Amino acid sequence: MEKVTKIIELRHKVGLWRAQGLSIAFVPTMGNLHAGHIKLVTEAKKKADKVIVSLFINPSQFGAGEDFEGYPRTEQADQEKLEQASANLLFAPTVMEIYPNKAEATTVSVGELATLHCGAHRPGHFDGVSTVVSKLFNIVQPDIALFGAKDFQQLAVIRKMIQDLNIPVTIFSVATERESDGLAMSSRNSYLTEQQRAIAPELYQSLCRAKDLVKQGQLNFHTIEKAQKNQLQESGFQVDYFSICKASDLRAATKNDNDLVILVAARLGKPRLIDNICFSKKSQLIS
Ligand code: PAF
């Protein structure tokens, strides 16, 4: 696997592949790769001739006082994992390469969708994500891009951006990879102490309980949300939100909606964990 750090080098490489008529899949990451990222690469390999992975810890999606400085930087280990997964190219630019003007005037902002849930608790976060993803798409110009379903709202924001800006990239969502106890894999799990790690799977358990209640016909969503929130809080989580939503637009679900997603974000000491469960009220789990 080749590694490049400059946009010009990446474009040269992509140009050579394009001249041979090869298709390109793109997996954007912030590094500290785990099995969930590797699954994105494996899926990407099935769908395109060449797979490009970016490793860029994007400062513009971290708010003041968030963990940008302390975000785990594990480039050597990441590179080895990507070699093993047979990715074709690693793009690992510096902050100066992506944001040479320090204060760029242009920001991509996706509107209401980016202000709900995580957007309400991390103001500006999704503007940072949509801006960097649109920059990366313009740099790489892939045919397809793959994102993990754990970041359900991020995926919805990116899909909306693609649609609204007519960006010719097909987006694929890849199911969340979980530890054997159900905890969703995340780069931030490495912040958990042993004690917090033992409690962390309760987040997914709360989603499963809420899903079961809805599927059993309990339609007072507010009561379900409140009960799960309380239970998480009793276990030591500080819950930002626990919301039963319409999968299509992430607005609060009503009893007539069928395709639902339950979104949760909660702090357990330092780390803030997010997870979701997506299902159809009438049938089996849809993802
Ligand atoms: O999900 C992530 O790791 C990041 O938000 C992304 C999509 C790479 C943008 O920086």
PDB file of C-alpha atoms and ligand atoms in Angstrom:
ATOM      1  CA  MET A   1       0.000   0.000   0.000  1.00  0.00           C
ATOM      2  CA  GLU A   2       1.303   3.383  -0.952  1.00  0.00           C
ATOM      3  CA  LYS A   3       1.000   6.376   1.378  1.00  0.00           C
ATOM      4  CA  VAL A   4       0.720   9.980   0.192  1.00  0.00           C
ATOM      5  CA  THR A   5       0.375  13.166   2.190  1.00  0.00           C
ATOM      6  CA  LYS A   6      -0.068  15.750  -0.580  1.00  0.00           C
ATOM      7  CA  ILE A   7      -3.211  16.433  -2.621  1.00  0.00           C
ATOM      8  CA  ILE A   8      -1.148  16.686  -5.808  1.00  0.00           C
ATOM      9  CA  GLU A   9       0.328  13.194  -5.250  1.00  0.00           C
ATOM     10  CA  LEU A  10      -3.094  11.740  -4.571  1.00  0.00           C
ATOM     11  CA  ARG A  11      -4.547  13.328  -7.718  1.00  0.00           C
ATOM     12  CA  HIS A  12      -1.668  11.965  -9.799  1.00  0.00           C
ATOM     13  CA  LYS A  13      -2.283   8.431  -8.511  1.00  0.00           C
ATOM     14  CA  VAL A  14      -6.055   8.690  -9.028  1.00  0.00           C
ATOM     15  CA  GLY A  15      -5.444  10.048 -12.554  1.00  0.00           C
ATOM     16  CA  LEU A  16      -3.359   6.973 -13.445  1.00  0.00           C
ATOM     17  CA  TRP A  17      -6.085   4.636 -12.171  1.00  0.00           C
ATOM     18  CA  ARG A  18      -8.800   6.575 -13.988  1.00  0.00           C
ATOM     19  CA  ALA A  19      -6.786   6.376 -17.229  1.00  0.00           C
ATOM     20  CA  GLN A  20      -6.910   2.573 -16.849  1.00  0.00           C
ATOM     21  CA  GLY A  21     -10.682   2.724 -16.388  1.00  0.00           C
ATOM     22  CA  LEU A  22     -10.553   1.593 -12.749  1.00  0.00           C
ATOM     23  CA  SER A  23     -13.276   2.397 -10.221  1.00  0.00           C
ATOM     24  CA  ILE A  24     -12.447   3.950  -6.851  1.00  0.00           C
ATOM     25  CA  ALA A  25     -13.918   3.454  -3.385  1.00  0.00           C
ATOM     26  CA  PHE A  26     -13.144   5.866  -0.568  1.00  0.00           C
ATOM     27  CA  VAL A  27     -13.138   5.262   3.195  1.00  0.00           C
ATOM     28  CA  PRO A  28     -12.628   8.485   5.176  1.00  0.00           C
ATOM     29  CA  THR A  29     -11.341   7.944   8.747  1.00  0.00           C
ATOM     30  CA  MET A  30      -9.748   9.807  11.617  1.00  0.00           C
ATOM     31  CA  GLY A  31      -7.445   6.860  12.332  1.00  0.00           C
ATOM     32  CA  ASN A  32      -7.086   4.753  15.500  1.00  0.00           C
ATOM     33  CA  LEU A  33      -8.559   2.024  13.336  1.00  0.00           C
ATOM     34  CA  HIS A  34     -10.574  -0.867  14.752  1.00  0.00           C
ATOM     35  CA  ALA A  35     -12.450  -3.802  13.227  1.00  0.00           C
ATOM     36  CA  GLY A  36     -15.316  -1.491  12.195  1.00  0.00           C
ATOM     37  CA  HIS A  37     -12.977   0.540   9.947  1.00  0.00           C
ATOM     38  CA  ILE A  38     -11.421  -2.615   8.530  1.00  0.00           C
ATOM     39  CA  LYS A  39     -14.891  -3.889   7.648  1.00  0.00           C
ATOM     40  CA  LEU A  40     -15.418  -0.665   5.659  1.00  0.00           C
ATOM     41  CA  VAL A  41     -12.231  -1.424   3.712  1.00  0.00           C
ATOM     42  CA  THR A  42     -13.242  -5.074   3.163  1.00  0.00           C
ATOM     43  CA  GLU A  43     -16.655  -3.997   1.860  1.00  0.00           C
ATOM     44  CA  ALA A  44     -15.042  -1.299  -0.286  1.00  0.00           C
ATOM     45  CA  LYS A  45     -12.776  -3.905  -1.904  1.00  0.00           C
ATOM     46  CA  LYS A  46     -15.838  -5.901  -2.967  1.00  0.00           C
ATOM     47  CA  LYS A  47     -17.357  -2.878  -4.664  1.00  0.00           C
ATOM     48  CA  ALA A  48     -14.494  -1.146  -6.507  1.00  0.00           C
ATOM     49  CA  ASP A  49     -11.137  -1.810  -8.177  1.00  0.00           C
ATOM     50  CA  LYS A  50      -9.116   0.451  -5.874  1.00  0.00           C
ATOM     51  CA  VAL A  51      -9.640   1.512  -2.261  1.00  0.00           C
ATOM     52  CA  ILE A  52      -8.350   4.804  -0.900  1.00  0.00           C
ATOM     53  CA  VAL A  53      -8.445   5.392   2.872  1.00  0.00           C
ATOM     54  CA  SER A  54      -7.907   8.830   4.364  1.00  0.00           C
ATOM     55  CA  LEU A  55      -6.511   9.362   7.821  1.00  0.00           C
ATOM     56  CA  PHE A  56      -7.164  12.925   8.898  1.00  0.00           C
ATOM     57  CA  ILE A  57      -8.106  14.102  12.374  1.00  0.00           C
ATOM     58  CA  ASN A  58     -10.264  16.996  11.311  1.00  0.00           C
ATOM     59  CA  PRO A  59      -9.937  19.919  13.743  1.00  0.00           C
ATOM     60  CA  SER A  60     -13.040  21.682  12.434  1.00  0.00           C
ATOM     61  CA  GLN A  61     -15.417  18.996  13.758  1.00  0.00           C
ATOM     62  CA  PHE A  62     -14.155  19.286  17.349  1.00  0.00           C
ATOM     63  CA  GLY A  63     -15.671  21.969  19.566  1.00  0.00           C
ATOM     64  CA  ALA A  64     -13.768  24.067  22.109  1.00  0.00           C
ATOM     65  CA  GLY A  65     -12.824  21.854  25.066  1.00  0.00           C
ATOM     66  CA  GLU A  66     -13.378  18.636  23.089  1.00  0.00           C
ATOM     67  CA  ASP A  67     -10.717  15.961  22.561  1.00  0.00           C
ATOM     68  CA  PHE A  68      -8.952  17.152  19.381  1.00  0.00           C
ATOM     69  CA  GLU A  69      -5.532  17.419  21.067  1.00  0.00           C
ATOM     70  CA  GLY A  70      -5.904  14.112  22.920  1.00  0.00           C
ATOM     71  CA  TYR A  71      -7.562  12.176  20.082  1.00  0.00           C
ATOM     72  CA  PRO A  72      -5.614   8.892  19.738  1.00  0.00           C
ATOM     73  CA  ARG A  73      -2.931   9.197  17.052  1.00  0.00           C
ATOM     74  CA  THR A  74      -1.811   5.709  16.018  1.00  0.00           C
ATOM     75  CA  GLU A  75      -0.674   6.162  12.427  1.00  0.00           C
ATOM     76  CA  GLN A  76       1.944   3.385  12.339  1.00  0.00           C
ATOM     77  CA  ALA A  77      -0.480   0.758  13.682  1.00  0.00           C
ATOM     78  CA  ASP A  78      -3.224   2.079  11.379  1.00  0.00           C
ATOM     79  CA  GLN A  79      -0.949   1.770   8.371  1.00  0.00           C
ATOM     80  CA  GLU A  80      -0.150  -1.858   9.247  1.00  0.00           C
ATOM     81  CA  LYS A  81      -3.851  -2.708   9.611  1.00  0.00           C
ATOM     82  CA  LEU A  82      -4.604  -1.135   6.239  1.00  0.00           C
ATOM     83  CA  GLU A  83      -1.735  -3.055   4.603  1.00  0.00           C
ATOM     84  CA  GLN A  84      -3.223  -6.259   6.006  1.00  0.00           C
ATOM     85  CA  ALA A  85      -6.675  -5.320   4.736  1.00  0.00           C
ATOM     86  CA  SER A  86      -5.130  -4.718   1.273  1.00  0.00           C
ATOM     87  CA  ALA A  87      -6.168  -1.085   0.943  1.00  0.00           C
ATOM     88  CA  ASN A  88      -4.470   0.413  -2.114  1.00  0.00           C
ATOM     89  CA  LEU A  89      -3.658   3.943  -1.001  1.00  0.00           C
ATOM     90  CA  LEU A  90      -3.464   5.803   2.294  1.00  0.00           C
ATOM     91  CA  PHE A  91      -3.987   9.555   2.156  1.00  0.00           C
ATOM     92  CA  ALA A  92      -2.668  11.091   5.378  1.00  0.00           C
ATOM     93  CA  PRO A  93      -2.537  14.867   4.888  1.00  0.00           C
ATOM     94  CA  THR A  94      -1.473  17.465   7.460  1.00  0.00           C
ATOM     95  CA  VAL A  95      -3.926  20.058   8.755  1.00  0.00           C
ATOM     96  CA  MET A  96      -2.093  22.682   6.622  1.00  0.00           C
ATOM     97  CA  GLU A  97      -2.634  20.562   3.493  1.00  0.00           C
ATOM     98  CA  ILE A  98      -6.403  20.475   4.027  1.00  0.00           C
ATOM     99  CA  TYR A  99      -6.866  23.935   5.569  1.00  0.00           C
ATOM    100  CA  PRO A 100      -4.000  26.033   4.116  1.00  0.00           C
ATOM    101  CA  ASN A 101      -5.745  29.319   4.835  1.00  0.00           C
ATOM    102  CA  LYS A 102      -6.306  28.592   8.542  1.00  0.00           C
ATOM    103  CA  ALA A 103      -9.660  30.402   8.429  1.00  0.00           C
ATOM    104  CA  GLU A 104     -11.421  29.243   5.268  1.00  0.00           C
ATOM    105  CA  ALA A 105     -14.423  31.381   4.333  1.00  0.00           C
ATOM    106  CA  THR A 106     -16.524  28.504   3.004  1.00  0.00           C
ATOM    107  CA  THR A 107     -18.396  26.055   5.207  1.00  0.00           C
ATOM    108  CA  VAL A 108     -20.842  23.366   4.143  1.00  0.00           C
ATOM    109  CA  SER A 109     -23.839  23.423   6.453  1.00  0.00           C
ATOM    110  CA  VAL A 110     -26.630  20.905   5.977  1.00  0.00           C
ATOM    111  CA  GLY A 111     -29.435  22.745   7.829  1.00  0.00           C
ATOM    112  CA  GLU A 112     -31.927  21.347  10.336  1.00  0.00           C
ATOM    113  CA  LEU A 113     -30.656  17.755  10.221  1.00  0.00           C
ATOM    114  CA  ALA A 114     -27.280  18.954  11.465  1.00  0.00           C
ATOM    115  CA  THR A 115     -28.805  20.800  14.405  1.00  0.00           C
ATOM    116  CA  LEU A 116     -30.694  17.860  15.957  1.00  0.00           C
ATOM    117  CA  HIS A 117     -29.366  15.339  18.527  1.00  0.00           C
ATOM    118  CA  CYS A 118     -25.541  15.411  18.388  1.00  0.00           C
ATOM    119  CA  GLY A 119     -25.777  18.711  16.510  1.00  0.00           C
ATOM    120  CA  ALA A 120     -27.582  20.281  19.481  1.00  0.00           C
ATOM    121  CA  HIS A 121     -24.985  18.987  21.956  1.00  0.00           C
ATOM    122  CA  ARG A 122     -21.946  19.641  19.767  1.00  0.00           C
ATOM    123  CA  PRO A 123     -22.745  22.913  17.961  1.00  0.00           C
ATOM    124  CA  GLY A 124     -20.855  23.207  14.670  1.00  0.00           C
ATOM    125  CA  HIS A 125     -19.756  19.553  14.728  1.00  0.00           C
ATOM    126  CA  PHE A 126     -21.657  18.510  11.611  1.00  0.00           C
ATOM    127  CA  ASP A 127     -20.607  21.666   9.722  1.00  0.00           C
ATOM    128  CA  GLY A 128     -17.031  20.504  10.343  1.00  0.00           C
ATOM    129  CA  VAL A 129     -17.876  16.985   9.159  1.00  0.00           C
ATOM    130  CA  SER A 130     -19.777  18.035   6.019  1.00  0.00           C
ATOM    131  CA  THR A 131     -17.115  20.599   5.104  1.00  0.00           C
ATOM    132  CA  VAL A 132     -14.212  18.159   5.414  1.00  0.00           C
ATOM    133  CA  VAL A 133     -16.096  15.316   3.705  1.00  0.00           C
ATOM    134  CA  SER A 134     -16.981  17.568   0.760  1.00  0.00           C
ATOM    135  CA  LYS A 135     -13.329  18.692   0.553  1.00  0.00           C
ATOM    136  CA  LEU A 136     -12.149  15.065   0.667  1.00  0.00           C
ATOM    137  CA  PHE A 137     -14.697  14.079  -1.986  1.00  0.00           C
ATOM    138  CA  ASN A 138     -13.431  16.903  -4.220  1.00  0.00           C
ATOM    139  CA  ILE A 139      -9.833  15.818  -3.657  1.00  0.00           C
ATOM    140  CA  VAL A 140     -10.343  12.052  -4.129  1.00  0.00           C
ATOM    141  CA  GLN A 141     -13.298  12.124  -6.555  1.00  0.00           C
ATOM    142  CA  PRO A 142     -14.308   8.545  -5.739  1.00  0.00           C
ATOM    143  CA  ASP A 143     -17.169   6.609  -7.324  1.00  0.00           C
ATOM    144  CA  ILE A 144     -18.379   5.382  -3.954  1.00  0.00           C
ATOM    145  CA  ALA A 145     -17.694   6.111  -0.272  1.00  0.00           C
ATOM    146  CA  LEU A 146     -18.370   3.945   2.769  1.00  0.00           C
ATOM    147  CA  PHE A 147     -19.337   5.048   6.281  1.00  0.00           C
ATOM    148  CA  GLY A 148     -20.167   3.143   9.466  1.00  0.00           C
ATOM    149  CA  ALA A 149     -23.812   2.953  10.561  1.00  0.00           C
ATOM    150  CA  LYS A 150     -22.793   3.691  14.169  1.00  0.00           C
ATOM    151  CA  ASP A 151     -22.621   7.368  13.207  1.00  0.00           C
ATOM    152  CA  PHE A 152     -26.210   7.300  11.981  1.00  0.00           C
ATOM    153  CA  GLN A 153     -26.730  11.060  12.055  1.00  0.00           C
ATOM    154  CA  GLN A 154     -23.392  11.704  10.323  1.00  0.00           C
ATOM    155  CA  LEU A 155     -24.472   9.335   7.572  1.00  0.00           C
ATOM    156  CA  ALA A 156     -27.826  11.122   7.208  1.00  0.00           C
ATOM    157  CA  VAL A 157     -26.076  14.512   7.049  1.00  0.00           C
ATOM    158  CA  ILE A 158     -23.648  13.254   4.366  1.00  0.00           C
ATOM    159  CA  ARG A 159     -26.447  11.695   2.296  1.00  0.00           C
ATOM    160  CA  LYS A 160     -28.374  14.992   2.434  1.00  0.00           C
ATOM    161  CA  MET A 161     -25.282  16.954   1.425  1.00  0.00           C
ATOM    162  CA  ILE A 162     -24.670  14.605  -1.540  1.00  0.00           C
ATOM    163  CA  GLN A 163     -28.265  15.011  -2.638  1.00  0.00           C
ATOM    164  CA  ASP A 164     -28.475  18.791  -2.188  1.00  0.00           C
ATOM    165  CA  LEU A 165     -25.101  19.530  -3.831  1.00  0.00           C
ATOM    166  CA  ASN A 166     -25.416  16.917  -6.629  1.00  0.00           C
ATOM    167  CA  ILE A 167     -22.137  15.309  -5.599  1.00  0.00           C
ATOM    168  CA  PRO A 168     -21.606  12.267  -7.857  1.00  0.00           C
ATOM    169  CA  VAL A 169     -20.569   9.825  -5.129  1.00  0.00           C
ATOM    170  CA  THR A 170     -22.676   6.814  -4.086  1.00  0.00           C
ATOM    171  CA  ILE A 171     -22.773   6.371  -0.319  1.00  0.00           C
ATOM    172  CA  PHE A 172     -22.829   2.949   1.349  1.00  0.00           C
ATOM    173  CA  SER A 173     -23.557   2.351   5.002  1.00  0.00           C
ATOM    174  CA  VAL A 174     -21.861  -0.595   6.725  1.00  0.00           C
ATOM    175  CA  ALA A 175     -23.428  -2.199   9.825  1.00  0.00           C
ATOM    176  CA  THR A 176     -21.910  -1.358  13.214  1.00  0.00           C
ATOM    177  CA  GLU A 177     -19.210  -3.751  14.430  1.00  0.00           C
ATOM    178  CA  ARG A 178     -19.780  -4.718  18.069  1.00  0.00           C
ATOM    179  CA  GLU A 179     -17.676  -6.261  20.797  1.00  0.00           C
ATOM    180  CA  SER A 180     -18.953  -9.657  22.035  1.00  0.00           C
ATOM    181  CA  ASP A 181     -20.898  -7.878  24.828  1.00  0.00           C
ATOM    182  CA  GLY A 182     -22.666  -5.569  22.361  1.00  0.00           C
ATOM    183  CA  LEU A 183     -20.613  -2.394  22.827  1.00  0.00           C
ATOM    184  CA  ALA A 184     -20.319  -0.598  19.484  1.00  0.00           C
ATOM    185  CA  MET A 185     -16.697  -0.363  18.370  1.00  0.00           C
ATOM    186  CA  SER A 186     -15.387   3.188  18.534  1.00  0.00           C
ATOM    187  CA  SER A 187     -12.009   4.870  18.606  1.00  0.00           C
ATOM    188  CA  ARG A 188     -13.133   6.585  21.803  1.00  0.00           C
ATOM    189  CA  ASN A 189     -13.666   3.255  23.646  1.00  0.00           C
ATOM    190  CA  SER A 190      -9.930   3.394  24.376  1.00  0.00           C
ATOM    191  CA  TYR A 191     -10.676   6.255  26.832  1.00  0.00           C
ATOM    192  CA  LEU A 192     -12.808   3.945  29.038  1.00  0.00           C
ATOM    193  CA  THR A 193     -11.396   2.820  32.376  1.00  0.00           C
ATOM    194  CA  GLU A 194     -11.826  -0.859  33.262  1.00  0.00           C
ATOM    195  CA  GLN A 195     -14.811   0.010  35.443  1.00  0.00           C
ATOM    196  CA  GLN A 196     -16.446   2.169  32.743  1.00  0.00           C
ATOM    197  CA  ARG A 197     -15.784  -0.522  30.126  1.00  0.00           C
ATOM    198  CA  ALA A 198     -17.801  -2.970  32.250  1.00  0.00           C
ATOM    199  CA  ILE A 199     -20.786  -0.563  32.305  1.00  0.00           C
ATOM    200  CA  ALA A 200     -20.521   0.613  28.669  1.00  0.00           C
ATOM    201  CA  PRO A 201     -22.504  -2.285  27.051  1.00  0.00           C
ATOM    202  CA  GLU A 202     -25.598  -1.034  28.916  1.00  0.00           C
ATOM    203  CA  LEU A 203     -25.914   1.640  26.240  1.00  0.00           C
ATOM    204  CA  TYR A 204     -26.725  -0.936  23.555  1.00  0.00           C
ATOM    205  CA  GLN A 205     -28.862  -2.934  26.002  1.00  0.00           C
ATOM    206  CA  SER A 206     -31.000   0.176  26.587  1.00  0.00           C
ATOM    207  CA  LEU A 207     -31.531   0.505  22.817  1.00  0.00           C
ATOM    208  CA  CYS A 208     -32.535  -3.175  22.555  1.00  0.00           C
ATOM    209  CA  ARG A 209     -34.986  -2.816  25.472  1.00  0.00           C
ATOM    210  CA  ALA A 210     -36.589   0.263  23.911  1.00  0.00           C
ATOM    211  CA  LYS A 211     -36.837  -1.462  20.531  1.00  0.00           C
ATOM    212  CA  ASP A 212     -38.504  -4.504  22.131  1.00  0.00           C
ATOM    213  CA  LEU A 213     -41.043  -2.295  23.909  1.00  0.00           C
ATOM    214  CA  VAL A 214     -41.939  -0.506  20.657  1.00  0.00           C
ATOM    215  CA  LYS A 215     -42.229  -3.793  18.789  1.00  0.00           C
ATOM    216  CA  GLN A 216     -44.459  -5.173  21.576  1.00  0.00           C
ATOM    217  CA  GLY A 217     -46.830  -2.300  20.804  1.00  0.00           C
ATOM    218  CA  GLN A 218     -45.932   0.335  23.423  1.00  0.00           C
ATOM    219  CA  LEU A 219     -46.437   3.579  21.571  1.00  0.00           C
ATOM    220  CA  ASN A 220     -45.859   6.134  24.304  1.00  0.00           C
ATOM    221  CA  PHE A 221     -42.359   6.890  23.077  1.00  0.00           C
ATOM    222  CA  HIS A 222     -41.785   9.632  25.610  1.00  0.00           C
ATOM    223  CA  THR A 223     -42.324   7.181  28.501  1.00  0.00           C
ATOM    224  CA  ILE A 224     -39.933   4.643  26.949  1.00  0.00           C
ATOM    225  CA  GLU A 225     -37.275   7.316  26.375  1.00  0.00           C
ATOM    226  CA  LYS A 226     -37.595   8.607  29.937  1.00  0.00           C
ATOM    227  CA  ALA A 227     -37.376   5.130  31.510  1.00  0.00           C
ATOM    228  CA  GLN A 228     -34.254   4.157  29.502  1.00  0.00           C
ATOM    229  CA  LYS A 229     -32.614   7.497  30.210  1.00  0.00           C
ATOM    230  CA  ASN A 230     -33.243   7.097  33.949  1.00  0.00           C
ATOM    231  CA  GLN A 231     -31.866   3.572  33.936  1.00  0.00           C
ATOM    232  CA  LEU A 232     -28.698   4.688  32.131  1.00  0.00           C
ATOM    233  CA  GLN A 233     -28.291   7.584  34.526  1.00  0.00           C
ATOM    234  CA  GLU A 234     -28.622   5.214  37.508  1.00  0.00           C
ATOM    235  CA  SER A 235     -25.791   3.111  36.012  1.00  0.00           C
ATOM    236  CA  GLY A 236     -23.499   6.148  35.883  1.00  0.00           C
ATOM    237  CA  PHE A 237     -24.069   7.571  32.387  1.00  0.00           C
ATOM    238  CA  GLN A 238     -24.749  11.259  31.813  1.00  0.00           C
ATOM    239  CA  VAL A 239     -27.261  11.044  28.989  1.00  0.00           C
ATOM    240  CA  ASP A 240     -27.250  13.768  26.309  1.00  0.00           C
ATOM    241  CA  TYR A 241     -30.268  12.306  24.525  1.00  0.00           C
ATOM    242  CA  PHE A 242     -32.211   9.092  24.052  1.00  0.00           C
ATOM    243  CA  SER A 243     -34.599   9.635  21.153  1.00  0.00           C
ATOM    244  CA  ILE A 244     -36.985   7.464  19.190  1.00  0.00           C
ATOM    245  CA  CYS A 245     -36.970   8.999  15.724  1.00  0.00           C
ATOM    246  CA  LYS A 246     -38.155   8.576  12.174  1.00  0.00           C
ATOM    247  CA  ALA A 247     -35.287   6.921  10.278  1.00  0.00           C
ATOM    248  CA  SER A 248     -35.930   9.187   7.258  1.00  0.00           C
ATOM    249  CA  ASP A 249     -35.359  12.626   8.816  1.00  0.00           C
ATOM    250  CA  LEU A 250     -34.411  11.951  12.472  1.00  0.00           C
ATOM    251  CA  ARG A 251     -37.345  13.989  13.757  1.00  0.00           C
ATOM    252  CA  ALA A 252     -39.291  12.642  16.754  1.00  0.00           C
ATOM    253  CA  ALA A 253     -41.313   9.580  15.716  1.00  0.00           C
ATOM    254  CA  THR A 254     -45.063   9.477  16.083  1.00  0.00           C
ATOM    255  CA  LYS A 255     -47.082   6.312  16.634  1.00  0.00           C
ATOM    256  CA  ASN A 256     -47.928   6.091  12.921  1.00  0.00           C
ATOM    257  CA  ASP A 257     -44.303   5.971  11.758  1.00  0.00           C
ATOM    258  CA  ASN A 258     -42.960   2.558  10.819  1.00  0.00           C
ATOM    259  CA  ASP A 259     -39.250   2.890   9.995  1.00  0.00           C
ATOM    260  CA  LEU A 260     -37.594   4.023  13.180  1.00  0.00           C
ATOM    261  CA  VAL A 261     -34.171   4.656  14.609  1.00  0.00           C
ATOM    262  CA  ILE A 262     -33.410   5.055  18.288  1.00  0.00           C
ATOM    263  CA  LEU A 263     -30.433   7.329  18.848  1.00  0.00           C
ATOM    264  CA  VAL A 264     -28.496   7.629  22.080  1.00  0.00           C
ATOM    265  CA  ALA A 265     -25.490   9.653  23.213  1.00  0.00           C
ATOM    266  CA  ALA A 266     -24.161   9.507  26.748  1.00  0.00           C
ATOM    267  CA  ARG A 267     -21.030  10.369  28.613  1.00  0.00           C
ATOM    268  CA  LEU A 268     -19.350   7.793  30.807  1.00  0.00           C
ATOM    269  CA  GLY A 269     -16.703   9.814  32.619  1.00  0.00           C
ATOM    270  CA  LYS A 270     -14.536  11.388  29.915  1.00  0.00           C
ATOM    271  CA  PRO A 271     -15.719   9.497  26.832  1.00  0.00           C
ATOM    272  CA  ARG A 272     -18.944  10.365  25.088  1.00  0.00           C
ATOM    273  CA  LEU A 273     -20.422   7.254  23.488  1.00  0.00           C
ATOM    274  CA  ILE A 274     -23.045   7.141  20.758  1.00  0.00           C
ATOM    275  CA  ASP A 275     -25.052   4.248  19.388  1.00  0.00           C
ATOM    276  CA  ASN A 276     -28.305   3.540  17.568  1.00  0.00           C
ATOM    277  CA  ILE A 277     -30.677   0.796  16.579  1.00  0.00           C
ATOM    278  CA  CYS A 278     -32.657   0.963  13.373  1.00  0.00           C
ATOM    279  CA  PHE A 279     -35.769  -1.154  12.818  1.00  0.00           C
ATOM    280  CA  SER A 280     -39.150  -1.412  11.297  1.00  0.00           C
ATOM    281  CA  LYS A 281     -42.016  -1.414  13.834  1.00  0.00           C
ATOM    282  CA  LYS A 282     -43.926  -4.021  11.840  1.00  0.00           C
ATOM    283  CA  SER A 283     -41.143  -6.427  10.860  1.00  0.00           C
ATOM    284  CA  GLN A 284     -37.608  -7.593  11.659  1.00  0.00           C
ATOM    285  CA  LEU A 285     -34.573  -5.397  12.340  1.00  0.00           C
ATOM    286  CA  ILE A 286     -33.637  -3.553   9.132  1.00  0.00           C
ATOM    287  CA  SER A 287     -30.009  -2.761   9.980  1.00  0.00           C
TER     288      SER A 287
HETATM  289  O1  PAF B   1     -16.482   9.394  11.156  1.00  0.00           O
HETATM  290  C1  PAF B   1     -15.351   9.925  11.130  1.00  0.00           C
HETATM  291  O2  PAF B   1     -14.331   9.325  11.433  1.00  0.00           O
HETATM  292  C2  PAF B   1     -15.225  11.375  10.699  1.00  0.00           C
HETATM  293  O3  PAF B   1     -16.315  12.117  11.133  1.00  0.00           O
HETATM  294  C3  PAF B   1     -15.011  11.558   9.189  1.00  0.00           C
HETATM  295  C4  PAF B   1     -16.202  11.059   8.390  1.00  0.00           C
HETATM  296  C5  PAF B   1     -13.759  10.814   8.762  1.00  0.00           C
HETATM  297  C6  PAF B   1     -14.833  13.038   8.852  1.00  0.00           C
HETATM  298  O4  PAF B   1     -13.734  13.589   9.500  1.00  0.00           O
END
